[in-house]
mmCIF file of N, CA and C in Angstrom:
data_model
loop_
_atom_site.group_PDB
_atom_site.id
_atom_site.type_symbol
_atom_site.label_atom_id
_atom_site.label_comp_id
_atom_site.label_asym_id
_atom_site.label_seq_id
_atom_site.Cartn_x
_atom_site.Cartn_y
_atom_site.Cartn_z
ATOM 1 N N UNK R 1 -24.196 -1.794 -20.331
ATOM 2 C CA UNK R 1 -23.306 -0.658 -20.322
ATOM 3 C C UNK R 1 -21.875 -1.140 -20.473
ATOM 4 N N UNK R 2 -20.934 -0.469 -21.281
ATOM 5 C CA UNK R 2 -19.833 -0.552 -21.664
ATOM 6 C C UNK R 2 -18.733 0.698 -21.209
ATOM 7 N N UNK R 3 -17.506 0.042 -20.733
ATOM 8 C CA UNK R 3 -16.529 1.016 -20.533
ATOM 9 C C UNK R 3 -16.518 0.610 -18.840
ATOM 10 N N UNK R 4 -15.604 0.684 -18.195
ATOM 11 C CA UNK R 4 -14.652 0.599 -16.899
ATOM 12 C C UNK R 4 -15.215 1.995 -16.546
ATOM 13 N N UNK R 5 -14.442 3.153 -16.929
ATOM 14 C CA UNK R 5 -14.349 4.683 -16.281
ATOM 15 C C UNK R 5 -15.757 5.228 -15.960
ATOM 16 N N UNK R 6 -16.748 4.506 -16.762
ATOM 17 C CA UNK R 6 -18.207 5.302 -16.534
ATOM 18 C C UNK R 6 -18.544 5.520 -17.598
ATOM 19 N N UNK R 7 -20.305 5.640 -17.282
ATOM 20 C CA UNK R 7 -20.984 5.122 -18.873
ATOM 21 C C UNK R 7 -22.057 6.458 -18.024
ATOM 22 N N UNK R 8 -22.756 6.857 -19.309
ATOM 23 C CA UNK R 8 -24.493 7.837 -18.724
ATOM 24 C C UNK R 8 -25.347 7.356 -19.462
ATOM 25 N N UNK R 9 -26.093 7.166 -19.177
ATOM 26 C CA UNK R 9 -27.574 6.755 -20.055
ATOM 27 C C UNK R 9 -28.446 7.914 -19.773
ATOM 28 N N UNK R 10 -28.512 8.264 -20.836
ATOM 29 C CA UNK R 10 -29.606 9.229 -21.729
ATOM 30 C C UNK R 10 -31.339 8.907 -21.765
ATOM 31 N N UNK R 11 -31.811 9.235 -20.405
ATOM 32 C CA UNK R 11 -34.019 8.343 -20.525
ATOM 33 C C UNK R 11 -34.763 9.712 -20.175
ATOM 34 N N UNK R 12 -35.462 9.845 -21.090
ATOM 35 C CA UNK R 12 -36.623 10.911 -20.663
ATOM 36 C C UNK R 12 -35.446 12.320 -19.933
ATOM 37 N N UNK R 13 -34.787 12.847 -21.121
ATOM 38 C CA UNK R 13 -34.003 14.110 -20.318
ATOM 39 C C UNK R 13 -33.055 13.944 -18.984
ATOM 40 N N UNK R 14 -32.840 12.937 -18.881
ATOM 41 C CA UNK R 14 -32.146 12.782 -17.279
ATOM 42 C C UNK R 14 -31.201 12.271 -17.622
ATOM 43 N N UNK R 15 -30.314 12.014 -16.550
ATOM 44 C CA UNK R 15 -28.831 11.464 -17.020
ATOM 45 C C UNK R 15 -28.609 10.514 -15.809
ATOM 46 N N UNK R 16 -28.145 9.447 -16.079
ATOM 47 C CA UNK R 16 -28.071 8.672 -14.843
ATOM 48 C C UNK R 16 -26.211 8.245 -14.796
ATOM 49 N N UNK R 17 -25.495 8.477 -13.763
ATOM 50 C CA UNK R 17 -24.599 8.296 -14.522
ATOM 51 C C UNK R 17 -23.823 7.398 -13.157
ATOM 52 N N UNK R 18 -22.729 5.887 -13.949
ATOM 53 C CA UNK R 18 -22.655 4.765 -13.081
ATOM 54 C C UNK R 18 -21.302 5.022 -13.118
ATOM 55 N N UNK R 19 -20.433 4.935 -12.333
ATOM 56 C CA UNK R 19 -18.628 4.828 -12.543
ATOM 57 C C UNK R 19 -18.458 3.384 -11.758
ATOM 58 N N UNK R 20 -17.609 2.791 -12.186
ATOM 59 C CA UNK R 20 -17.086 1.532 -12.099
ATOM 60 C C UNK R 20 -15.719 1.448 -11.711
ATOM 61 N N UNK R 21 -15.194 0.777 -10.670
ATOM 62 C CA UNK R 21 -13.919 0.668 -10.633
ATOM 63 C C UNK R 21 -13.151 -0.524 -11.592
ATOM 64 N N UNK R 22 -12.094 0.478 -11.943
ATOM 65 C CA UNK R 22 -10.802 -0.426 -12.870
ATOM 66 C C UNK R 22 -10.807 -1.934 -12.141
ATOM 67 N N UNK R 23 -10.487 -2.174 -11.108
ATOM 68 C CA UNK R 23 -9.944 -2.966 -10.452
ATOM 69 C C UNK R 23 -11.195 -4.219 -9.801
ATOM 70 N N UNK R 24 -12.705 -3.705 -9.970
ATOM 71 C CA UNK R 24 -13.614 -4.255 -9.187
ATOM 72 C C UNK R 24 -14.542 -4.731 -9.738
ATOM 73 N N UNK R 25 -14.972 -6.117 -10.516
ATOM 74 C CA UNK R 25 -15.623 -6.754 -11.101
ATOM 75 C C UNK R 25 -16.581 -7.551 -11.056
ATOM 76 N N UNK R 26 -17.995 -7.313 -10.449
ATOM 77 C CA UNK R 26 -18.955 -8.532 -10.225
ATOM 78 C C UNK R 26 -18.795 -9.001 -8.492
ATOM 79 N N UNK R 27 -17.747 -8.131 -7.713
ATOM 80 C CA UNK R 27 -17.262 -8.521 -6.584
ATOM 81 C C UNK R 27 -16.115 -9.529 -6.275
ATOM 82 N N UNK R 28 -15.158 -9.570 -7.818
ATOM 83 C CA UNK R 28 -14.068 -10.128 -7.533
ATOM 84 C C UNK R 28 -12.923 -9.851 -8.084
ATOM 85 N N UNK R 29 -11.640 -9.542 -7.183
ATOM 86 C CA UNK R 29 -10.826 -8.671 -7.403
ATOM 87 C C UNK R 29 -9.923 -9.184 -8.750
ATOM 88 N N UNK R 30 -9.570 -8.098 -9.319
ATOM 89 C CA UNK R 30 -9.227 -8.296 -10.821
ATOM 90 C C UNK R 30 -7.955 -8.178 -10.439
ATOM 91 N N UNK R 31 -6.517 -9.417 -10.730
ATOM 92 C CA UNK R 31 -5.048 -9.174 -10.152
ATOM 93 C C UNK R 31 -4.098 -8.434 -11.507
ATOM 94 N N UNK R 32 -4.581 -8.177 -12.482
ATOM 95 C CA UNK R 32 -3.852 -8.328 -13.589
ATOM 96 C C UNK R 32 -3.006 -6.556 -13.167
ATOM 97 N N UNK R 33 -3.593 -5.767 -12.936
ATOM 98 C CA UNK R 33 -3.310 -4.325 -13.070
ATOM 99 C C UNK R 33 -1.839 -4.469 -11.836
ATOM 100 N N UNK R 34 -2.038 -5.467 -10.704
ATOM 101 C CA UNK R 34 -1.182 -5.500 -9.650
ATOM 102 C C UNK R 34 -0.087 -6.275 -10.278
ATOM 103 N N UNK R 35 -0.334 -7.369 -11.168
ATOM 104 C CA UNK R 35 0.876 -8.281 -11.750
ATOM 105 C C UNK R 35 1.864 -7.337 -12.551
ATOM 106 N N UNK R 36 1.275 -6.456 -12.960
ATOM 107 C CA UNK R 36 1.708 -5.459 -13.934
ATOM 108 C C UNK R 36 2.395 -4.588 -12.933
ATOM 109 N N UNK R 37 2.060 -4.075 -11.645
ATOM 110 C CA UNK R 37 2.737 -2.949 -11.089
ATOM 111 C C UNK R 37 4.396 -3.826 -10.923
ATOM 112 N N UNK R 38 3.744 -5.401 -10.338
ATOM 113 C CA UNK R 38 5.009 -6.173 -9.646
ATOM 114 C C UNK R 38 6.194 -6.563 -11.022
ATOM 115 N N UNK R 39 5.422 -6.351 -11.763
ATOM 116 C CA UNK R 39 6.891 -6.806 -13.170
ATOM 117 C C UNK R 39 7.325 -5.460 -13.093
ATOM 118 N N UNK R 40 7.146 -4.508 -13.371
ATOM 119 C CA UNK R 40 7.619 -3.245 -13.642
ATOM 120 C C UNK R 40 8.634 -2.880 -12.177
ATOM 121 N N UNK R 41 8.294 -3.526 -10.973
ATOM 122 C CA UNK R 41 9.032 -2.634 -9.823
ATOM 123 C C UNK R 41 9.873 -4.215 -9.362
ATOM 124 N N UNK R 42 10.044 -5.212 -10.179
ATOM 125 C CA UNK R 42 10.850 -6.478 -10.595
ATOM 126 C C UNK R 42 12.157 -6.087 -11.284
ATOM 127 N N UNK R 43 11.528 -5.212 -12.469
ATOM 128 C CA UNK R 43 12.583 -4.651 -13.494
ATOM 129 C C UNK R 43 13.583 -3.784 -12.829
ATOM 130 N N UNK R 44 12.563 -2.880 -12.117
ATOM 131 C CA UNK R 44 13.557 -1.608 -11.811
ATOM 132 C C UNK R 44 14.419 -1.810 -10.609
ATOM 133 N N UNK R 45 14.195 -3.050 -9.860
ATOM 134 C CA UNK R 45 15.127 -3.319 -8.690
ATOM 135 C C UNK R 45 16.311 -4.066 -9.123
ATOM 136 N N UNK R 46 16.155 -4.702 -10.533
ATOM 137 C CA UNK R 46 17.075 -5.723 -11.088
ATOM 138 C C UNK R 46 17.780 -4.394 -12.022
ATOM 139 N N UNK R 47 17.525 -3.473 -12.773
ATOM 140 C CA UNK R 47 18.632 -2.510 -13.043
ATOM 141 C C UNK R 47 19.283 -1.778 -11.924
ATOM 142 N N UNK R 48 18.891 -1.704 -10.833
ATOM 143 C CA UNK R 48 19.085 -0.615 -9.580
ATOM 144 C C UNK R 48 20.191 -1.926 -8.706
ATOM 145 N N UNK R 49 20.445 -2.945 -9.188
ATOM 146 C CA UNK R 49 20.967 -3.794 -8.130
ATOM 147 C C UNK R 49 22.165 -4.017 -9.376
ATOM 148 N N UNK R 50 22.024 -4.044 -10.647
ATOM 149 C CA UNK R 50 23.067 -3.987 -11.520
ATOM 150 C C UNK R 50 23.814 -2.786 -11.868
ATOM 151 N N UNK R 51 23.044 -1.640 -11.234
ATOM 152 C CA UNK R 51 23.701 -0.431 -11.734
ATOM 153 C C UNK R 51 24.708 -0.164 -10.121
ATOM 154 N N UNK R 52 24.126 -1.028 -8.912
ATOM 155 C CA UNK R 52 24.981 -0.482 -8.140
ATOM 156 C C UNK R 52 26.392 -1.392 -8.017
ATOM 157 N N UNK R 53 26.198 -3.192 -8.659
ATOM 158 C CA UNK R 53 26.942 -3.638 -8.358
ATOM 159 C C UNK R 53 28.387 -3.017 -9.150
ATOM 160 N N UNK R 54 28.500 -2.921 -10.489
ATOM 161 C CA UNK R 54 29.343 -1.914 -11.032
ATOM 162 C C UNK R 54 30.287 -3.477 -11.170
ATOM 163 N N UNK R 55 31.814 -2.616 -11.075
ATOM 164 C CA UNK R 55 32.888 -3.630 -11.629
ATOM 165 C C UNK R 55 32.843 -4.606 -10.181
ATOM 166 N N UNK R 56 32.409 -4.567 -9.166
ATOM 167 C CA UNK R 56 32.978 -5.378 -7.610
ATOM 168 C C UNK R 56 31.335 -5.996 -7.628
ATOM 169 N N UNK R 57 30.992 -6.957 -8.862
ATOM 170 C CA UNK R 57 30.096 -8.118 -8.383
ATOM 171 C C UNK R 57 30.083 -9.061 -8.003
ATOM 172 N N UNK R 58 29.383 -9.173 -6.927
ATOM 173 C CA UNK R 58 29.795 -10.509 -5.863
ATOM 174 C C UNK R 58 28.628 -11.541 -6.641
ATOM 175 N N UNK R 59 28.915 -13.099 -6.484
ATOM 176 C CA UNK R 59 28.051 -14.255 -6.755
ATOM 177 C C UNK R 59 27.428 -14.532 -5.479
ATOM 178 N N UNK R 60 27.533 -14.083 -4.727
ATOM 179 C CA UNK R 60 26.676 -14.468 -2.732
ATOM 180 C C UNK R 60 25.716 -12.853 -2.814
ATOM 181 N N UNK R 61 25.959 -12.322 -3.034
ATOM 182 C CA UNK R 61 24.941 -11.438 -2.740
ATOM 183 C C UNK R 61 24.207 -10.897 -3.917
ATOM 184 N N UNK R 62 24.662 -10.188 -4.757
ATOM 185 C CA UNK R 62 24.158 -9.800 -5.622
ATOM 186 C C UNK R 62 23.360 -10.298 -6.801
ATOM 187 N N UNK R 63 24.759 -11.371 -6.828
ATOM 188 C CA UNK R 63 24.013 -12.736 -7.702
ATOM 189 C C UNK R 63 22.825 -13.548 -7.653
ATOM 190 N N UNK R 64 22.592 -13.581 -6.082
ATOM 191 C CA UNK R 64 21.457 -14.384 -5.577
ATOM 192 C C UNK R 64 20.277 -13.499 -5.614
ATOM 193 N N UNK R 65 20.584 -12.037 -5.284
ATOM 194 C CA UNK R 65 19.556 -11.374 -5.609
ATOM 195 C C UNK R 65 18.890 -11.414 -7.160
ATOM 196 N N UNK R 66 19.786 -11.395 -7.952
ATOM 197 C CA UNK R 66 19.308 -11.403 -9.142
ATOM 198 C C UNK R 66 19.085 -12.419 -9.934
ATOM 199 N N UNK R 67 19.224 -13.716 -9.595
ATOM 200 C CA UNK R 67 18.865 -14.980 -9.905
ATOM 201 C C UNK R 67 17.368 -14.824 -8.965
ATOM 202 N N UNK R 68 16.977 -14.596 -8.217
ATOM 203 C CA UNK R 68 16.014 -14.445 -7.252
ATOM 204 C C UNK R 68 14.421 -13.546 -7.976
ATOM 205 N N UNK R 69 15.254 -12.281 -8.613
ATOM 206 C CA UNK R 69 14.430 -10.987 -8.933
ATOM 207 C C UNK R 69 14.203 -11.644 -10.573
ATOM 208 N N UNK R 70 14.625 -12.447 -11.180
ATOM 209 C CA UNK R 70 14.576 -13.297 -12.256
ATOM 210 C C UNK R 70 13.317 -13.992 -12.432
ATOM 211 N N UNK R 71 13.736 -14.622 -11.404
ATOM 212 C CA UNK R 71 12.772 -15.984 -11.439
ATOM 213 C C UNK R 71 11.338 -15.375 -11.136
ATOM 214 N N UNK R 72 11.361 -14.297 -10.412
ATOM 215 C CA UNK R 72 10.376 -13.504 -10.536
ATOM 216 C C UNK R 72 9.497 -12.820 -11.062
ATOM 217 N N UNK R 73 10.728 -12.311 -12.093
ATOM 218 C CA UNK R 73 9.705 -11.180 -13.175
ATOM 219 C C UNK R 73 9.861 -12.539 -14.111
ATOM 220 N N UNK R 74 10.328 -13.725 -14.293
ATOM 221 C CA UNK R 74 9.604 -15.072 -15.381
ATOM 222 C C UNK R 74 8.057 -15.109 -14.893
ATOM 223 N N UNK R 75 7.667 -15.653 -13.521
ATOM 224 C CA UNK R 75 6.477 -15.612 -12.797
ATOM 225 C C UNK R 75 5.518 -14.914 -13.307
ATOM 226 N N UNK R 76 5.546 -13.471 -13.107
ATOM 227 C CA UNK R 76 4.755 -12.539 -13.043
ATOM 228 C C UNK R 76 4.808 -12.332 -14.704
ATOM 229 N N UNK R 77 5.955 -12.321 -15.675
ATOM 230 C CA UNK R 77 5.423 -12.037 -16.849
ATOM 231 C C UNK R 77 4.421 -13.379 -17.720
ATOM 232 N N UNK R 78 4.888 -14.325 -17.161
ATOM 233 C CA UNK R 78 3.872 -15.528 -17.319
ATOM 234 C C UNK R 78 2.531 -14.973 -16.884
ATOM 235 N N UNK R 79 1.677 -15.058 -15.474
ATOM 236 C CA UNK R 79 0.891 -14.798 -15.273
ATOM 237 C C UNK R 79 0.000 -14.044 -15.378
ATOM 238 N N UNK R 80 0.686 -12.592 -16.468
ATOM 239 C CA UNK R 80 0.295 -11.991 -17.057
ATOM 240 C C UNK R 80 -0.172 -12.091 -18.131
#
Protein backbone atom coordinates (compact mmCIF):
# COMPACT_ATOMS: atom_id res chain seq x y z
CA UNK A 1 0.00 0.00 0.00
CA UNK A 2 1.00 3.43 -1.06
CA UNK A 3 0.33 6.97 0.22
CA UNK A 4 0.93 8.44 4.01
CA UNK A 5 -2.95 9.87 4.36
CA UNK A 6 -4.60 6.37 3.75
CA UNK A 7 -5.00 3.80 1.21
CA UNK A 8 -8.59 1.22 0.88
CA UNK A 9 -8.31 -1.96 -0.61
CA UNK A 10 -11.09 -3.10 -2.62
CA UNK A 11 -11.60 -7.64 -1.72
CA UNK A 12 -14.77 -9.38 -2.25
CA UNK A 13 -17.12 -5.97 -1.93
CA UNK A 14 -15.61 -4.76 1.34
CA UNK A 15 -13.44 -1.98 1.96
CA UNK A 16 -10.76 -2.18 4.39
CA UNK A 17 -9.45 1.01 5.02
CA UNK A 18 -5.66 1.77 6.86
CA UNK A 19 -4.64 5.61 7.72
CA UNK A 20 -1.09 6.11 8.52
CA UNK A 21 0.49 8.80 10.30
CA UNK A 22 2.62 11.60 8.40
CA UNK A 23 5.06 11.55 11.06
CA UNK A 24 5.14 7.59 12.11
CA UNK A 25 7.14 5.06 10.23
CA UNK A 26 7.82 1.32 10.96
CA UNK A 27 7.95 2.73 14.71
CA UNK A 28 10.47 5.38 14.14
CA UNK A 29 9.98 8.89 14.43
CA UNK A 30 10.39 10.72 11.14
CA UNK A 31 12.35 14.42 12.20
CA UNK A 32 12.19 16.01 8.82
CA UNK A 33 8.47 17.65 9.09
CA UNK A 34 9.88 19.15 12.75
CA UNK A 35 13.31 20.43 11.03
CA UNK A 36 11.05 22.17 8.72
CA UNK A 37 8.68 23.71 11.45
CA UNK A 38 12.27 24.87 13.30
CA UNK A 39 13.73 26.69 10.00
CA UNK A 40 10.58 28.44 9.33
CA UNK A 41 10.04 29.75 13.20
CA UNK A 42 14.30 30.42 12.86
CA UNK A 43 13.31 32.77 9.98
CA UNK A 44 10.52 34.48 11.52
CA UNK A 45 12.31 35.31 14.87
CA UNK A 46 15.38 36.62 12.82
CA UNK A 47 12.93 39.14 10.77
CA UNK A 48 10.93 39.92 14.11
CA UNK A 49 14.36 40.73 15.93
CA UNK A 50 15.45 42.87 12.75
CA UNK A 51 12.25 44.51 12.33
CA UNK A 52 12.33 45.52 16.01
CA UNK A 53 15.92 46.50 16.18
CA UNK A 54 15.19 49.44 13.59
CA UNK A 55 17.89 52.37 13.41
CA UNK A 56 19.21 51.72 17.54
CA UNK A 57 21.09 48.22 16.73
CA UNK A 58 23.05 47.10 19.39
CA UNK A 59 26.22 44.41 18.63
CA UNK A 60 25.66 42.80 22.53
CA UNK A 61 22.28 42.02 22.16
CA UNK A 62 20.76 41.90 19.12
CA UNK A 63 23.72 41.04 17.25
CA UNK A 64 24.37 38.00 19.27
CA UNK A 65 20.97 37.05 18.87
CA UNK A 66 21.25 37.01 15.34
CA UNK A 67 24.61 35.60 14.80
CA UNK A 68 23.05 32.87 17.17
CA UNK A 69 19.46 32.45 15.12
CA UNK A 70 22.01 32.12 12.00
CA UNK A 71 23.99 29.57 12.86
CA UNK A 72 20.87 27.94 13.38
CA UNK A 73 18.70 28.12 10.54
CA UNK A 74 22.59 27.03 8.62
CA UNK A 75 21.99 23.74 10.97
CA UNK A 76 18.59 22.99 10.37
CA UNK A 77 18.65 23.99 6.60
CA UNK A 78 21.59 21.53 6.26
CA UNK A 79 19.86 18.77 8.00
CA UNK A 80 17.18 19.11 5.97
Amino acid sequence: MTGTAGAAMMSSGTCRCEVRSPTVRNQTLDAEPFLVVGLIAGIRKVLIVTAEAGKSFRWKVEGIELVILAGLILVLATAT
